[in-house]
CSV table of C-alpha atoms and ligand atoms in Angstrom, one decimal:
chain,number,residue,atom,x,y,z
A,1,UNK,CA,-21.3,22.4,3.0
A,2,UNK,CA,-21.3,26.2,3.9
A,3,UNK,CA,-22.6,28.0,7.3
A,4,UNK,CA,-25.5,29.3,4.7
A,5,UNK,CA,-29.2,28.0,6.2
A,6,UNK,CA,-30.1,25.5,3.1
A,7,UNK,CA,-33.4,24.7,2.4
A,8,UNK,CA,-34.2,21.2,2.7
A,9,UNK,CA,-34.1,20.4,-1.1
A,10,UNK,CA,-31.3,21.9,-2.0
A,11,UNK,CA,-29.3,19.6,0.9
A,12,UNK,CA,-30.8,16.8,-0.7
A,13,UNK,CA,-30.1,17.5,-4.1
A,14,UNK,CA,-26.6,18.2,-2.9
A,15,UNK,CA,-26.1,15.0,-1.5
A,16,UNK,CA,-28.0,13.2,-4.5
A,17,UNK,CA,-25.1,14.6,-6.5
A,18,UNK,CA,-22.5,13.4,-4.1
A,19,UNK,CA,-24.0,9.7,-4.2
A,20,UNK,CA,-23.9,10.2,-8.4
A,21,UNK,CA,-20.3,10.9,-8.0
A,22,UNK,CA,-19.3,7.8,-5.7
A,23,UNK,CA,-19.5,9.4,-2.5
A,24,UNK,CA,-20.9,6.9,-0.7
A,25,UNK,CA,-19.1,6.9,2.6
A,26,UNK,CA,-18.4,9.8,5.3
A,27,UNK,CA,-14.8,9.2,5.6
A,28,UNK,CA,-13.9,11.9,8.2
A,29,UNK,CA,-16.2,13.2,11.7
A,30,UNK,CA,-16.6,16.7,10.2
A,31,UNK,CA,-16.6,18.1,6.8
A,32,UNK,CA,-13.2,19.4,5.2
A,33,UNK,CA,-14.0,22.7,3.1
A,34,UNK,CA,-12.3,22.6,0.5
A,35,UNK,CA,-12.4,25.8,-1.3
A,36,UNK,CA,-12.0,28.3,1.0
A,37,UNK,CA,-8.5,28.7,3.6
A,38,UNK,CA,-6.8,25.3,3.7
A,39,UNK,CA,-7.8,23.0,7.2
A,40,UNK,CA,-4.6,24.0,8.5
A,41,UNK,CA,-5.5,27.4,8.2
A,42,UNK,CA,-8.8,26.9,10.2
A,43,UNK,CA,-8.0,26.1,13.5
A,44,UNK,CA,-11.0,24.4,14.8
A,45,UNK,CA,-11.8,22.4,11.5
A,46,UNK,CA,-9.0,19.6,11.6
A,47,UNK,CA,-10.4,16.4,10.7
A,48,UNK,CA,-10.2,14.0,13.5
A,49,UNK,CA,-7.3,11.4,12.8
A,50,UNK,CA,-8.4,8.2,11.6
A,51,UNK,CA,-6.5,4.9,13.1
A,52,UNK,CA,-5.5,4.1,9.7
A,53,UNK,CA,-2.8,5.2,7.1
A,54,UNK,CA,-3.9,8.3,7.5
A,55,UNK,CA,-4.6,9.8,4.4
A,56,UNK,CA,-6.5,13.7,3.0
A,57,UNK,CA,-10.1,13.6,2.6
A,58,UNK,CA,-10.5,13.0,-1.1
A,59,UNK,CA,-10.9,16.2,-3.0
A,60,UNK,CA,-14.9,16.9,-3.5
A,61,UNK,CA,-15.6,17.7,-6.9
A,62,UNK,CA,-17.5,21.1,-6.5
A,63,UNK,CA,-21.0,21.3,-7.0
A,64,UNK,CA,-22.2,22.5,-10.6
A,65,UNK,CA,-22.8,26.3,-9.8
A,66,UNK,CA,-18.8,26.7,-8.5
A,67,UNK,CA,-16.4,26.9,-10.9
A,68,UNK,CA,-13.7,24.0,-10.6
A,69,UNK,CA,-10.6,24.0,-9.1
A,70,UNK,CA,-7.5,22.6,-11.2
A,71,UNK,CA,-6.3,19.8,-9.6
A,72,UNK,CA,-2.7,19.2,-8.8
A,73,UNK,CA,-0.5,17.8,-11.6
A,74,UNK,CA,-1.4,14.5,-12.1
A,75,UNK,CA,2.2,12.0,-12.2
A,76,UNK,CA,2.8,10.8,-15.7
A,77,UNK,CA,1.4,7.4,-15.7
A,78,UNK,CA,4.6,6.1,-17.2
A,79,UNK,CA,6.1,7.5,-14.2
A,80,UNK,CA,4.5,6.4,-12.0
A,81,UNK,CA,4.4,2.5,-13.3
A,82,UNK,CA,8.2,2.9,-13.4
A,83,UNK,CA,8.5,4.0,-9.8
A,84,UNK,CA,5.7,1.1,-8.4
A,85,UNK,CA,8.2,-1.2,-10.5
A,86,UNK,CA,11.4,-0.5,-9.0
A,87,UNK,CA,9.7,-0.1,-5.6
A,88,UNK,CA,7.7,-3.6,-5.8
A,89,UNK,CA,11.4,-5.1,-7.1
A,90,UNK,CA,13.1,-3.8,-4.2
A,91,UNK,CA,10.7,-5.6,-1.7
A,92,UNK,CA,13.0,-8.9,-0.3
A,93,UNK,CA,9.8,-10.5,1.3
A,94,UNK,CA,6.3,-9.9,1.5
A,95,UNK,CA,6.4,-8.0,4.6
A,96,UNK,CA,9.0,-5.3,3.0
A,97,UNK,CA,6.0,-5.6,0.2
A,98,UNK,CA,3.3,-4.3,2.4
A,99,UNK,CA,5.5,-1.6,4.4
A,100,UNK,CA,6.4,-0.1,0.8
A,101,UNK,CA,2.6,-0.2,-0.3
A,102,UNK,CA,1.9,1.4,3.0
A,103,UNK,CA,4.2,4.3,2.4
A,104,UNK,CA,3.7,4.5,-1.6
A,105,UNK,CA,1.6,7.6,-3.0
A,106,UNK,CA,1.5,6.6,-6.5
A,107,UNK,CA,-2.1,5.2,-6.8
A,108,UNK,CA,-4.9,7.6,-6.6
A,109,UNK,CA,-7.4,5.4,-4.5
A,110,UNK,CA,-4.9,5.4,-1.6
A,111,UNK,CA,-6.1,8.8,-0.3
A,112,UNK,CA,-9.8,7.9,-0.2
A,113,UNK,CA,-9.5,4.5,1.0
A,114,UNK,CA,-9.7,4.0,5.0
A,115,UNK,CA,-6.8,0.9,4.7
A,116,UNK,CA,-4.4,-1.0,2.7
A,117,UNK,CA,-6.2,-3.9,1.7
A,118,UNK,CA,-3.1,-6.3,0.9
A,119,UNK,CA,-3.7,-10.0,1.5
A,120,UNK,CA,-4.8,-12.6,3.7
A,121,UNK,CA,-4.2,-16.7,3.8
A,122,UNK,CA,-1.3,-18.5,3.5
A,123,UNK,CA,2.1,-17.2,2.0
A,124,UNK,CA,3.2,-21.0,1.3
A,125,UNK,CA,-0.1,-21.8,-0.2
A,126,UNK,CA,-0.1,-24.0,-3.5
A,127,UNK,CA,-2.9,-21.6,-4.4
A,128,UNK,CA,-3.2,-17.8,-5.1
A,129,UNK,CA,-6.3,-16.0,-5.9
A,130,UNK,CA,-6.6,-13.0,-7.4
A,131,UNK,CA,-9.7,-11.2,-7.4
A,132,UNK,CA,-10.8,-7.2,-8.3
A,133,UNK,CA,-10.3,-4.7,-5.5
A,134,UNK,CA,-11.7,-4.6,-2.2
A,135,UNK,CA,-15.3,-3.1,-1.2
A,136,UNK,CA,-16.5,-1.6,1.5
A,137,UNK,CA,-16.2,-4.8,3.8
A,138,UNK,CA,-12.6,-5.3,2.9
A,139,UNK,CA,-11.6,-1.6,2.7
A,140,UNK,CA,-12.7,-1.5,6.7
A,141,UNK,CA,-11.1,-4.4,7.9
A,142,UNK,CA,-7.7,-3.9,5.3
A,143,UNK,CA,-8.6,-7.9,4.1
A,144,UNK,CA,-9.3,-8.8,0.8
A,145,UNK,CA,-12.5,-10.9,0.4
A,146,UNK,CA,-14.4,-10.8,3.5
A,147,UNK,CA,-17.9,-9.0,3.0
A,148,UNK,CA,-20.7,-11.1,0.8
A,149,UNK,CA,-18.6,-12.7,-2.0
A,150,UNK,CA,-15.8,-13.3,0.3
A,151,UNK,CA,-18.0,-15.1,2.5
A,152,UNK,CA,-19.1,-16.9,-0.7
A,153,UNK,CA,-15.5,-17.3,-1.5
A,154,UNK,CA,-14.5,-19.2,1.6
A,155,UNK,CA,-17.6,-21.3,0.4
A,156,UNK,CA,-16.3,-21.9,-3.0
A,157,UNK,CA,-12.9,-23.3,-2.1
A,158,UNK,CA,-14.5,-25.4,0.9
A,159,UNK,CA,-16.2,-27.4,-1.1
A,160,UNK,CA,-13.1,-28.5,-2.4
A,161,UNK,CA,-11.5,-28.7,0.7
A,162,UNK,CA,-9.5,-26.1,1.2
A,163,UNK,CA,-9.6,-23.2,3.8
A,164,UNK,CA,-8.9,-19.5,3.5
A,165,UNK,CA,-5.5,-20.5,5.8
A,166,UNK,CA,-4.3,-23.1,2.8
A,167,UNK,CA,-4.7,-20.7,0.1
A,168,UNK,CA,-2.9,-16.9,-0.2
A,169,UNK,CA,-5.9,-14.4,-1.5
A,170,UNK,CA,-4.8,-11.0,-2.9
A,171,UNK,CA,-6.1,-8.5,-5.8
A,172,UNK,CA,-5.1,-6.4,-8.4
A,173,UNK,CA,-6.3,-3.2,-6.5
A,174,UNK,CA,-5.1,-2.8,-2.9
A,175,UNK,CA,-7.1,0.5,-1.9
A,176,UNK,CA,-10.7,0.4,-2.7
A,177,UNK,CA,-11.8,2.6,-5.8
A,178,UNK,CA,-14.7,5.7,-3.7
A,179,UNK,CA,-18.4,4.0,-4.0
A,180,UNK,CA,-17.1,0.4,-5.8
A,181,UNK,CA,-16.5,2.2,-9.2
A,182,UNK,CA,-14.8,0.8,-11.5
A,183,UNK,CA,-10.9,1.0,-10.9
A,184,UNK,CA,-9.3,2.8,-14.3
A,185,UNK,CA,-6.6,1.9,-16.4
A,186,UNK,CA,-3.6,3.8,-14.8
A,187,UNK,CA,-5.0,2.6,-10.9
A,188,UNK,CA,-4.6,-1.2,-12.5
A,189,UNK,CA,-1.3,-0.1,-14.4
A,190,UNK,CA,0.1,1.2,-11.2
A,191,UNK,CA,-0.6,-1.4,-8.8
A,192,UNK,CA,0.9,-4.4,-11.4
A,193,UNK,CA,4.2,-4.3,-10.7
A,194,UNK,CA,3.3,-5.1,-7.0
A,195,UNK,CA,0.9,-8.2,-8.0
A,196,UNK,CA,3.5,-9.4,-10.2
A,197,UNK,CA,6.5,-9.0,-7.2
A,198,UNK,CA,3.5,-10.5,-4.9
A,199,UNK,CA,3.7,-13.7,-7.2
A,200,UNK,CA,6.9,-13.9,-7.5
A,201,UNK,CA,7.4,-14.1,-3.7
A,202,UNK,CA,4.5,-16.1,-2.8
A,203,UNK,CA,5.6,-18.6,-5.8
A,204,UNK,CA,2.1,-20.7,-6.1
A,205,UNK,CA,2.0,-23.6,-8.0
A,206,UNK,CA,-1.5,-22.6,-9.5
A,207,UNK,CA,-3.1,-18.9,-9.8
A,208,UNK,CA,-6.5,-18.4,-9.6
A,209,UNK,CA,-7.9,-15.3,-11.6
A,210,UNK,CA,-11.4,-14.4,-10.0
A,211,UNK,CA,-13.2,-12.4,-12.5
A,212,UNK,CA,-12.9,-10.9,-15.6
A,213,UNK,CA,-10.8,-7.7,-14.8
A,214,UNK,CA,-7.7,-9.9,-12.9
A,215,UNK,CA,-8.0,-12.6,-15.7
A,216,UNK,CA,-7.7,-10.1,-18.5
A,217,UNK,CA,-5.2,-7.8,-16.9
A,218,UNK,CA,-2.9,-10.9,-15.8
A,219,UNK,CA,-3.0,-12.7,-19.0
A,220,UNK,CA,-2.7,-9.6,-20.8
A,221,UNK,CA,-5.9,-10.2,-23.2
A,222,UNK,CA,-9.2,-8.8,-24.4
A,223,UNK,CA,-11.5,-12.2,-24.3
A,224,UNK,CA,-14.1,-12.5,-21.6
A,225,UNK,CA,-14.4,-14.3,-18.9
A,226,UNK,CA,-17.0,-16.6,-19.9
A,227,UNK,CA,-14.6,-17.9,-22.8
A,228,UNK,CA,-11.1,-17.8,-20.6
A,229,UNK,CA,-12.6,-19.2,-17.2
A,230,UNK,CA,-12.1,-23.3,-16.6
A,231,UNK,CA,-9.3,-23.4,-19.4
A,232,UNK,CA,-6.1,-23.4,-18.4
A,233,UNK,CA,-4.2,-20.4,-19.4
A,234,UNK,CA,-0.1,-19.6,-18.8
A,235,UNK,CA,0.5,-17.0,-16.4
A,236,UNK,CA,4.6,-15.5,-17.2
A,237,UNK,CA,6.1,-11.7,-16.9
A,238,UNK,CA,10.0,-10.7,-17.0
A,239,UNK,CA,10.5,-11.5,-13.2
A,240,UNK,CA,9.6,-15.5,-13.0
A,241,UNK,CA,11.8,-18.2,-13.8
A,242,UNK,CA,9.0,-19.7,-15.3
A,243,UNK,CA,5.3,-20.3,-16.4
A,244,UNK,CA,2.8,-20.6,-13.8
A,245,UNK,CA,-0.5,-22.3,-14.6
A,246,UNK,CA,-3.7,-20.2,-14.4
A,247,UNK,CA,-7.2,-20.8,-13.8
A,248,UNK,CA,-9.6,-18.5,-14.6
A,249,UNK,CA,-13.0,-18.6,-12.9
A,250,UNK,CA,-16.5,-16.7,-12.3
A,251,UNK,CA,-15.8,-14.0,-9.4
A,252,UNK,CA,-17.7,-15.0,-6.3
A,253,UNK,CA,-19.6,-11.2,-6.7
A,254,UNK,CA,-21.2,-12.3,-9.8
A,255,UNK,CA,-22.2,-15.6,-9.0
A,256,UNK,CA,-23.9,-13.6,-5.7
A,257,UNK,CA,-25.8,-11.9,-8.5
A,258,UNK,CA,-26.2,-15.0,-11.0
A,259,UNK,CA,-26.2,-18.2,-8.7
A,260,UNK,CA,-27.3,-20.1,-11.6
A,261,UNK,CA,-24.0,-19.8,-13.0
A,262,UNK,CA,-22.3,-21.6,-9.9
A,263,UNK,CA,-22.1,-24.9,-11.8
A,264,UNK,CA,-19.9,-23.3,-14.2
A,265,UNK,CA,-17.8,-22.2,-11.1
A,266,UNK,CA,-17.8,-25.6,-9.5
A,267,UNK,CA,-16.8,-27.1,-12.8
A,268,UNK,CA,-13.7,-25.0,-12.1
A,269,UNK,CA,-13.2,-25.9,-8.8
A,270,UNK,CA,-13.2,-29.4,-9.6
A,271,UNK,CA,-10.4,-29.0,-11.8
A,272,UNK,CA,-8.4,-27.1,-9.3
A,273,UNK,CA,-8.9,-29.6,-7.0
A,274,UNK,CA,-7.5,-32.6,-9.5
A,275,UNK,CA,-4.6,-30.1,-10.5
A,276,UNK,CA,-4.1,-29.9,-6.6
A,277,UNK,CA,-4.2,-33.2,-6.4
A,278,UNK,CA,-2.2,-34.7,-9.1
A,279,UNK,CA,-4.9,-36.1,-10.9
A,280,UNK,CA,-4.7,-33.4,-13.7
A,281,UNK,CA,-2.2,-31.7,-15.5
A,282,UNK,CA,-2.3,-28.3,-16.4
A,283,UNK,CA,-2.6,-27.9,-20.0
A,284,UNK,CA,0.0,-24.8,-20.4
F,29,LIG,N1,-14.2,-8.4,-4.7
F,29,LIG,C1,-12.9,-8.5,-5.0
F,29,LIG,O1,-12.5,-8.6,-6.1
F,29,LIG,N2,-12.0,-8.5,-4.0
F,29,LIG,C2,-12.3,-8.3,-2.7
F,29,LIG,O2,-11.4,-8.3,-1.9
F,29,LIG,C3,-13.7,-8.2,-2.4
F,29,LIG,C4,-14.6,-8.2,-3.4
C-alpha cells in the first residue's frame, strides 16, 4: 500500500479485493511496491529473505483505479513443456529430480509458493499416490499431504495396513497454486513430464490417482471421477517399458467435505489391498 493516510474502508476494501484475487497469505515481512522504483532501487525496502527457495513476491495485480502493468512475456507453453521434458529425462535418480525442480523456473506457481512440495514415503514402495497439489499445510512444510486430508490420508491407507513409510505419495503440482485455486492447464502441462520421470524412477507396481484432476490428467481422459474411481484403469506414456495398473479413488479432501462417500473409498481400498496382496488381479 502507499505512505497516503487511508481511511479505514478503503484499507478494507483493498484487502477484500486481494482475498478475491487469492491472496490469502503474507508471503514476505514488509510489502514490496511494485509500481514505483524497483526494491533494489529502494534501499531500505528489501524483503527479508525467506529460508526457502527463495523466490519474488508474486506480482500484485493492481487495484482497479491503476492502470495495469504488462506483464513479462509469458514462455510459450510448448516451450516450456519441452524444456520440463528434457530436464525431467535428464534426472538419473530421484534426488537429481528434486535438485532440477528446485532450480527450474518454468512453472508459474514456483515464485508464489514458500517451498517445493515434492514427495514423501517410500521410493521402493509397491504403491504411489498421486493426488492434486499441495495447500497451505503442505506448501509450509515442502510435504505433500500433511494438513487435514493428508491426515485423513494416512487414515485411509491404515486401515488397510499400510503406513505413509510403505507407500511413495507425490502430486501432479509441486508448488502450491496462491489461495488453493485451481491449478490451470499450462501449470499441469508443465509439471507432467516430471510426474511421469517421477514414475518411471519410483517404478510402483500400482498407482493410485487421488481425485479427479490426477485421474483425468494421468489417464488422459474427460470422465469423472465418480465413473473412473475403483475400476482399474492402465496407466502407460513413451518412457515405461510397460503398463502400470491404476486405481482411481475419491481424494481424501472431498471425502473431508462428503464423509458419506467414504464407503465408496473404502471399497477402493479394499481392492488395493487384494491387488497388494495377490488376491486380485488387475484388470488392465
Ligand atoms: N491435496 C492434494 O491433492 N495434495 C496435497 O498434498 C494436499 C492436499
Amino acid at each position: 500500500m502507499s505512505n497516503d493516510p487511508k481511511s479505514r474502508d478503503e484499507a478494507l476494501a483493498q484487502l477484500a479485493w486481494q482475498v478475491e484475487a487469492g491472496i490469502d497469505e503474507a508471503l514476505e515481512e514488509t510489502p514490496v511496491m511494485r509500481y514505483g522504483p524497483a526494491a533494489s532501487e529502494q534501499p531500505d525496502a528489501q524483503p527479508e529473505p525467506r529460508s526457502a527457495p527463495h523466490q519474488p513476491s508474486p506480482a500484485l495485480a493492481p487495484p482497479p483505479d491503476r492502470p495495469r502493468q504488462e506483464p513479462a512475456a509469458p514462455v510459450a507453453a510448448d516451450d516450456a513443456r519441452a524444456s520440463a521434458h528434457a530436464l525431467a529425462q535428464s534426472a538419473r535418480d530421484l534426488e537429481a529430480l528434486r535438485a532440477i525442480l528446485q532450480d527450474f523456473d518454468g512453472c508459474a506457481l514456483k515464485a508464489t509458493a514458500m517451498n517445493l512440495c515434492l514427495a514423501d514415503g517410500n521410493p521402493e514402495a509397491r504403491a504411489m499416490i498421486i493426488g492434486e497439489a499441495p495447500g497451505a499445510d503442505e506448501d509450509r512444510q515442502g510435504k505433500p499431504f500433511v494438513g487435514r486430508a493428508g491426515q485423513l490420508l494416512d487414515k485411509m491407507i491404515g486401515a488397510i495396513g499400510l503406513t505413509r513409510e510403505q507407500v511413495y505419495i507425490t502430486n501432479l503440482l509441486f508448488w502450491r497454486p496462491p489461495g488453493n485455486r485451481t491449478p490451470t492447464p499450462a501449470e499441469t502441462a508443465v509439471c507432467l513430464p516430471f510426474v511421469e520421470r517421477q514414475i518411471e524412477l519410483v517404478g510402483p507396481e500400482v498407482l493410485i490417482f487421488a481425485g479427479g484432476a490426477s485421474a483425468k490428467t494421468l489417464l488422459r481422459t474427460t470422465t469423472g471421477i465418480m465413473r473412473l474411481r475403483g475400476r482399474w484403469a492402465r496407466y502407460e506414456h513413451e518412457g515405461l517399458s510397460q503398463a502400470i495398473p491404476a486405481l482411481p479413488t475419491l481424494h481424501p479432501a472431498y471425502l473431508l467435505r462428503r464423509p458419506a462417500e467414504k464407503r465408496l473409498a473404502w471399497r477402493d481400498l479394499l481392492t488395493l489391498k487384494a491387488f497388494l496382496d495377490g488376491k486380485e488381479q488387475a484388470q488392465i
